[in-house]
Structure formats: structure tokens, C-alpha cells
Short mmCIF file of C-alpha atoms in Angstrom, two decimals:
data_model
loop_
_atom_site.label_atom_id
_atom_site.label_comp_id
_atom_site.label_asym_id
_atom_site.label_seq_id
_atom_site.Cartn_x
_atom_site.Cartn_y
_atom_site.Cartn_z
CA MET A 7 -0.13 0.44 0.51
CA ASP A 8 1.94 3.60 -0.95
CA ARG A 9 1.52 6.23 1.02
CA ARG A 10 -1.74 7.95 -0.31
CA GLY A 11 -3.34 4.74 0.52
CA ARG A 12 -2.15 4.75 3.86
CA ILE A 13 -2.80 8.00 3.98
CA ALA A 14 -6.69 7.28 2.76
CA ALA A 15 -7.28 4.05 5.40
CA GLY A 16 -6.41 6.10 8.73
CA VAL A 17 -9.15 7.95 7.71
CA ARG A 18 -11.60 5.11 7.39
CA ASP A 19 -10.20 3.74 10.25
CA SER A 20 -11.98 7.05 12.03
CA PHE A 21 -14.94 6.53 11.36
CA SER A 22 -16.21 4.32 13.26
CA ALA A 23 -15.22 6.50 16.52
CA GLY A 24 -16.65 9.96 14.23
CA LEU A 25 -19.62 8.34 14.59
CA GLY A 26 -19.13 8.60 18.04
CA ILE A 27 -16.75 12.21 18.51
CA PHE A 28 -18.39 14.34 16.22
CA PRO A 29 -21.83 13.96 18.63
CA LEU A 30 -20.40 15.06 22.18
CA GLY A 31 -18.72 17.06 20.11
CA ILE A 32 -21.85 19.11 19.51
CA ALA A 33 -22.51 18.26 22.95
CA LEU A 34 -19.61 20.84 24.48
CA GLY A 35 -21.02 23.19 22.11
CA LEU A 36 -24.41 23.33 23.43
CA LEU A 37 -22.61 22.70 27.09
CA VAL A 38 -20.98 26.07 26.46
CA VAL A 39 -23.77 28.37 25.20
CA GLN A 40 -25.96 26.79 27.68
CA ALA A 41 -23.47 27.64 30.40
CA GLY A 42 -23.55 31.50 29.42
CA LEU A 43 -19.62 30.65 28.53
CA PRO A 44 -18.67 32.36 24.98
CA TRP A 45 -18.72 30.90 22.25
CA TRP A 46 -14.21 30.02 21.26
CA LEU A 47 -14.49 28.52 24.79
CA THR A 48 -15.38 25.55 22.04
CA PRO A 49 -12.94 26.21 19.58
CA ALA A 50 -9.85 26.62 22.46
CA LEU A 51 -10.89 23.94 24.83
CA SER A 52 -10.61 21.53 21.83
CA LEU A 53 -7.68 22.42 19.94
CA SER A 54 -5.40 22.75 23.38
CA ALA A 55 -6.81 20.23 25.59
CA PHE A 56 -8.46 17.72 22.89
CA ALA A 57 -10.00 15.18 25.28
CA GLY A 58 -13.30 14.97 25.73
CA SER A 59 -13.93 13.85 29.02
CA LEU A 60 -12.53 16.23 30.60
CA GLU A 61 -13.54 19.54 28.16
CA LEU A 62 -17.23 18.47 29.15
CA LEU A 63 -16.01 18.66 32.93
CA LEU A 64 -14.43 22.24 32.67
CA VAL A 65 -17.47 23.19 31.55
CA GLY A 66 -19.01 23.24 34.49
CA MET A 67 -15.94 23.62 36.19
CA THR A 68 -15.63 26.70 34.71
CA ALA A 69 -18.68 28.08 35.00
CA SER A 70 -18.86 27.99 38.14
CA VAL A 71 -15.61 29.28 38.61
CA THR A 72 -14.20 27.31 40.29
CA PRO A 73 -10.04 27.26 42.11
CA LEU A 74 -7.56 26.26 39.30
CA ALA A 75 -6.43 23.39 42.29
CA ALA A 76 -9.14 21.51 42.30
CA ILE A 77 -9.04 21.65 37.95
CA ALA A 78 -5.62 20.86 38.04
CA LEU A 79 -6.59 17.93 40.16
CA THR A 80 -8.92 16.88 38.14
CA VAL A 81 -6.80 16.84 35.00
CA LEU A 82 -4.40 14.94 36.32
CA VAL A 83 -6.55 12.10 37.61
CA VAL A 84 -8.24 12.21 34.59
CA ASN A 85 -5.93 12.00 32.44
CA PHE A 86 -4.07 10.27 34.20
CA ARG A 87 -5.19 6.56 32.19
CA HIS A 88 -2.55 8.50 28.93
CA VAL A 89 0.28 7.43 31.20
CA PHE A 90 -1.17 3.63 30.61
CA TYR A 91 -1.94 4.10 26.50
CA ALA A 92 1.76 4.94 25.93
CA PHE A 93 3.63 1.45 27.02
CA SER A 94 1.91 0.72 23.48
CA PHE A 95 0.87 2.94 21.77
CA PRO A 96 2.56 2.96 18.61
CA LEU A 97 4.36 6.45 18.84
CA HIS A 98 7.81 4.57 16.78
CA LEU A 99 6.41 4.41 13.66
CA VAL A 100 6.23 8.36 13.43
CA ARG A 101 9.11 9.38 12.76
CA HIS A 102 9.13 13.30 12.56
CA PRO A 103 10.00 14.89 15.37
CA VAL A 104 7.10 17.66 14.93
CA ALA A 105 4.99 14.75 13.41
CA LYS A 106 5.91 12.74 16.87
CA VAL A 107 4.53 15.95 19.37
CA TYR A 108 1.50 15.97 17.74
CA ALA A 109 0.80 12.31 17.72
CA VAL A 110 1.84 12.35 21.47
CA TYR A 111 -0.69 15.34 21.70
CA ALA A 112 -3.87 13.75 19.95
CA MET A 113 -3.13 10.56 21.53
CA ILE A 114 -6.89 10.25 22.43
CA ASP A 115 -9.18 6.98 23.76
CA GLU A 116 -10.81 6.67 20.62
CA ALA A 117 -7.18 6.56 18.79
CA TYR A 118 -6.46 4.02 20.94
CA ALA A 119 -8.39 2.04 20.50
CA VAL A 120 -9.20 2.37 16.65
CA ASN A 121 -5.60 1.08 16.22
CA ALA A 122 -4.44 -1.14 18.66
CA SER A 123 -7.33 -3.56 16.60
CA LEU A 124 -5.34 -2.90 14.00
CA PRO A 125 -3.25 -5.38 12.89
CA GLU A 126 0.97 -5.03 14.01
CA ARG A 127 1.88 -5.71 10.40
CA GLU A 128 -1.26 -2.81 8.93
CA ARG A 129 0.13 0.13 10.77
CA SER A 130 2.24 2.50 9.76
CA ALA A 131 3.11 6.55 11.09
CA GLU A 132 0.49 8.34 7.71
CA ARG A 133 -2.57 5.76 8.45
CA LEU A 134 -2.44 6.38 12.75
CA LEU A 135 -1.70 10.95 11.95
CA ALA A 136 -4.26 10.42 9.46
CA LEU A 137 -6.87 8.83 12.21
CA GLN A 138 -6.26 11.68 14.70
CA VAL A 139 -6.20 14.23 12.71
CA ALA A 140 -9.44 13.04 11.20
CA CYS A 141 -10.77 12.62 14.78
CA GLU A 142 -9.64 15.41 15.98
CA ILE A 143 -11.75 17.31 13.31
CA TYR A 144 -14.81 15.35 13.61
CA TRP A 145 -14.20 17.28 18.01
CA VAL A 146 -13.48 20.73 16.36
CA GLY A 147 -16.50 20.89 13.71
CA GLY A 148 -18.90 19.33 15.88
CA GLY A 149 -18.59 21.94 18.83
CA LEU A 150 -18.53 24.63 16.10
CA VAL A 151 -22.52 22.75 15.51
CA GLY A 152 -23.07 22.36 19.27
CA VAL A 153 -22.19 26.23 19.74
CA ALA A 154 -24.34 27.54 16.20
CA LEU A 155 -27.13 25.21 17.32
CA GLY A 156 -27.24 26.62 21.02
CA ALA A 157 -27.63 30.32 19.75
CA VAL A 158 -31.29 28.69 18.16
CA LEU A 159 -32.72 26.34 20.59
CA PRO A 160 -34.54 28.16 22.73
CA ALA A 161 -34.28 25.43 25.75
CA PRO A 162 -31.67 22.97 26.80
CA VAL A 163 -30.81 19.68 25.21
CA ARG A 164 -30.34 16.67 27.82
CA GLY A 165 -28.80 13.83 27.27
CA LEU A 166 -26.02 13.94 24.58
CA GLU A 167 -23.51 14.19 26.93
CA PHE A 168 -24.77 9.62 27.14
CA ALA A 169 -22.61 9.17 23.77
CA LEU A 170 -19.24 9.44 25.41
CA CYS A 171 -20.52 5.97 27.21
CA ALA A 172 -21.87 4.23 23.89
CA LEU A 173 -18.84 5.58 22.30
CA PHE A 174 -16.66 3.67 24.41
CA THR A 175 -18.53 1.04 24.83
CA VAL A 176 -19.20 0.04 20.70
CA LEU A 177 -14.97 0.32 20.60
CA THR A 178 -14.82 -2.03 23.26
CA LEU A 179 -16.55 -4.38 22.01
CA ASP A 180 -15.13 -3.78 18.38
CA ALA A 181 -11.07 -4.59 20.05
CA PHE A 182 -12.69 -7.76 22.14
CA ARG A 183 -14.47 -8.94 18.49
CA SER A 184 -10.70 -8.33 16.66
CA ARG A 185 -8.98 -9.70 19.56
CA ARG A 186 -11.67 -11.71 22.05
CA GLU A 187 -8.83 -11.66 24.60
CA ILE A 188 -11.19 -12.43 27.06
CA PRO A 189 -8.94 -13.21 30.19
CA SER A 190 -8.02 -8.97 29.43
CA VAL A 191 -11.79 -8.20 29.67
CA LEU A 192 -12.53 -10.23 32.68
CA LEU A 193 -9.37 -8.29 34.61
CA ALA A 194 -11.00 -5.09 32.93
CA GLY A 195 -14.51 -6.36 34.59
CA ALA A 196 -13.10 -7.50 37.62
CA SER A 197 -10.91 -4.17 38.07
CA VAL A 198 -13.55 -1.31 37.78
CA THR A 199 -16.07 -4.11 40.02
CA VAL A 200 -13.27 -3.26 43.09
CA ALA A 201 -13.09 0.32 42.03
CA LEU A 202 -16.86 1.03 42.25
CA VAL A 203 -17.18 -0.23 45.49
CA LEU A 204 -14.31 0.17 47.39
CA ALA A 205 -13.25 3.68 45.80
CA PRO A 206 -16.24 5.01 44.43
CA GLY A 207 -14.61 8.87 44.46
CA PRO A 208 -12.22 8.18 42.93
CA ALA A 209 -13.19 4.35 40.69
CA LEU A 210 -11.65 5.36 37.39
CA PHE A 211 -8.48 6.18 39.22
CA THR A 212 -8.44 3.24 41.07
CA ALA A 213 -9.68 0.59 38.43
CA LEU A 214 -6.56 1.83 35.61
CA LEU A 215 -3.78 1.63 38.57
CA LEU A 216 -5.58 -2.12 39.10
CA PHE A 217 -5.54 -3.03 36.36
CA VAL A 218 -2.60 -2.58 35.37
CA ALA A 219 -1.25 -4.52 37.70
CA LEU A 220 -3.36 -7.38 37.21
CA LEU A 221 -2.52 -7.39 33.44
CA LEU A 222 1.27 -7.47 34.85
CA ALA A 223 0.73 -9.88 37.28
CA ARG A 224 -1.22 -11.86 34.44
CA HIS A 225 2.41 -11.20 32.54
CA ALA A 226 4.52 -12.65 34.96
CA LEU A 227 2.50 -15.81 34.96
CA THR A 228 2.28 -16.16 31.97
CA ALA A 229 6.49 -15.51 31.37
CA ARG A 230 7.33 -18.42 34.01
CA ARG A 231 5.69 -20.77 31.85
CA PRO A 232 7.58 -22.95 29.96
CA ALA A 233 7.08 -23.02 26.25
CA PRO A 234 5.52 -26.28 24.95
CA GLU A 235 8.07 -28.89 23.22
CA THR A 236 7.43 -30.02 19.08
CA ALA A 237 7.28 -33.18 18.25
CA ASP A 238 10.40 -34.17 15.94
CA ALA A 239 9.24 -34.03 12.50
#
């Protein structure tokens, strides 16, 4: 596949994620307008932070004049999961330093999930970057559409924030169908359950730490098993 074909493949990869990113961007624009904040805050947040769930939280925190220390702590807790993404995200494929910086900046949940479902031989820098650029276009474009809708709608629209949960559900199902990693799914479910029971406040942060610990333990146990011997022909 040539360079143009790899870019086109990356754009096609973004379609499934874009179905959730675009309406989520609309929800962000609507929330900004309904909170009485200036419209330009929508593209400003989309370009500076580019983190859907975090931006939705920041709108409410900004409208309520939350202290900067609380905002900083929220950003750390919500986006701490990206630290774990870096362990398996194929940044090594991107050679150009500027492109690599953008790949790190645009390493969102959807790009990670879609890329993780691709076979190793089909991954490339062009395909990855095209996927990330397309996802950002969906997000920024959806936000601007939301701002325009919020300016003309007479009543607030509720329920669009569920698009985030629905999007993650679809991406998880796609990743499971492509990898069939049943043990990982069970470990993830156990981590979430324990976190919700023992630490319902920082449940996301707790579940991520517990899930990583369980994956490391599973890797250690698997590495200790002797490789099966093959009979000589």
C-alpha cells in the first residue's frame, strides 16, 4: 500500500469513532452556550486540551468558577490513563519530530482503541496520523455545530453526554471482536467492580491502577510457563 493508500485507510479507520466523536463535540458546544460562556471557548478547549471527557468537565468547572488547584487535580486524575496508553501506542512508527509531538498530543481514547484493533503489519505512521487528524476534525467541527445550535435553540438539550459512554462501549466491543482477549476483559471487569465498591470517588483512577497491576501479574505468570515442546518429525 502506497502513502496515499495508507492515509485513506487512516481516514476510513476514523469513521466508526467519528460517529461518537462528532455528536459528543456537539454536546460540548451546547454545554458551553447553555452555561453562558463565550462561544470561542469551545474551539479553544478542543484545540488546547483535545480530551472529550475532560472538556465536558471543564465547562461546568469554569462556569462555577472552580479554583485552579481543583481543576489541575481533576485534569491529572481524568487524564492519568494516557500514561498507560503510551506503553503500547505505536509512537515508534512516527519518525518526524513534529509529527511525533502531534501524535502524542492527539493520543485520545478513540485513536488508541481503533489503532489497537489493527494487525501489527497494517500499522504505519501515515495511517495513524490520518486517523488522529480526522478525529480532531470531527471533534472541533462538532463543537462549532453545537455552538451554532445552542444559539438558536430555545430550550437546553439534555442527554447528549451519553454519547461518550456509548462510544466507549462500541470501541470496546470492536477491540474484543478483533483480539478475543477474554482474560483481559475479565480482569478489566473485576478492576472496575472492585474500584466502584472500595473507592467510588476516584473509581476511574483506582480501576486503571488495579487493571495495570493485574495485567503485569498475568504477564509475569505467563512468562514463567515453559514453552510447549514440539515433537520431532
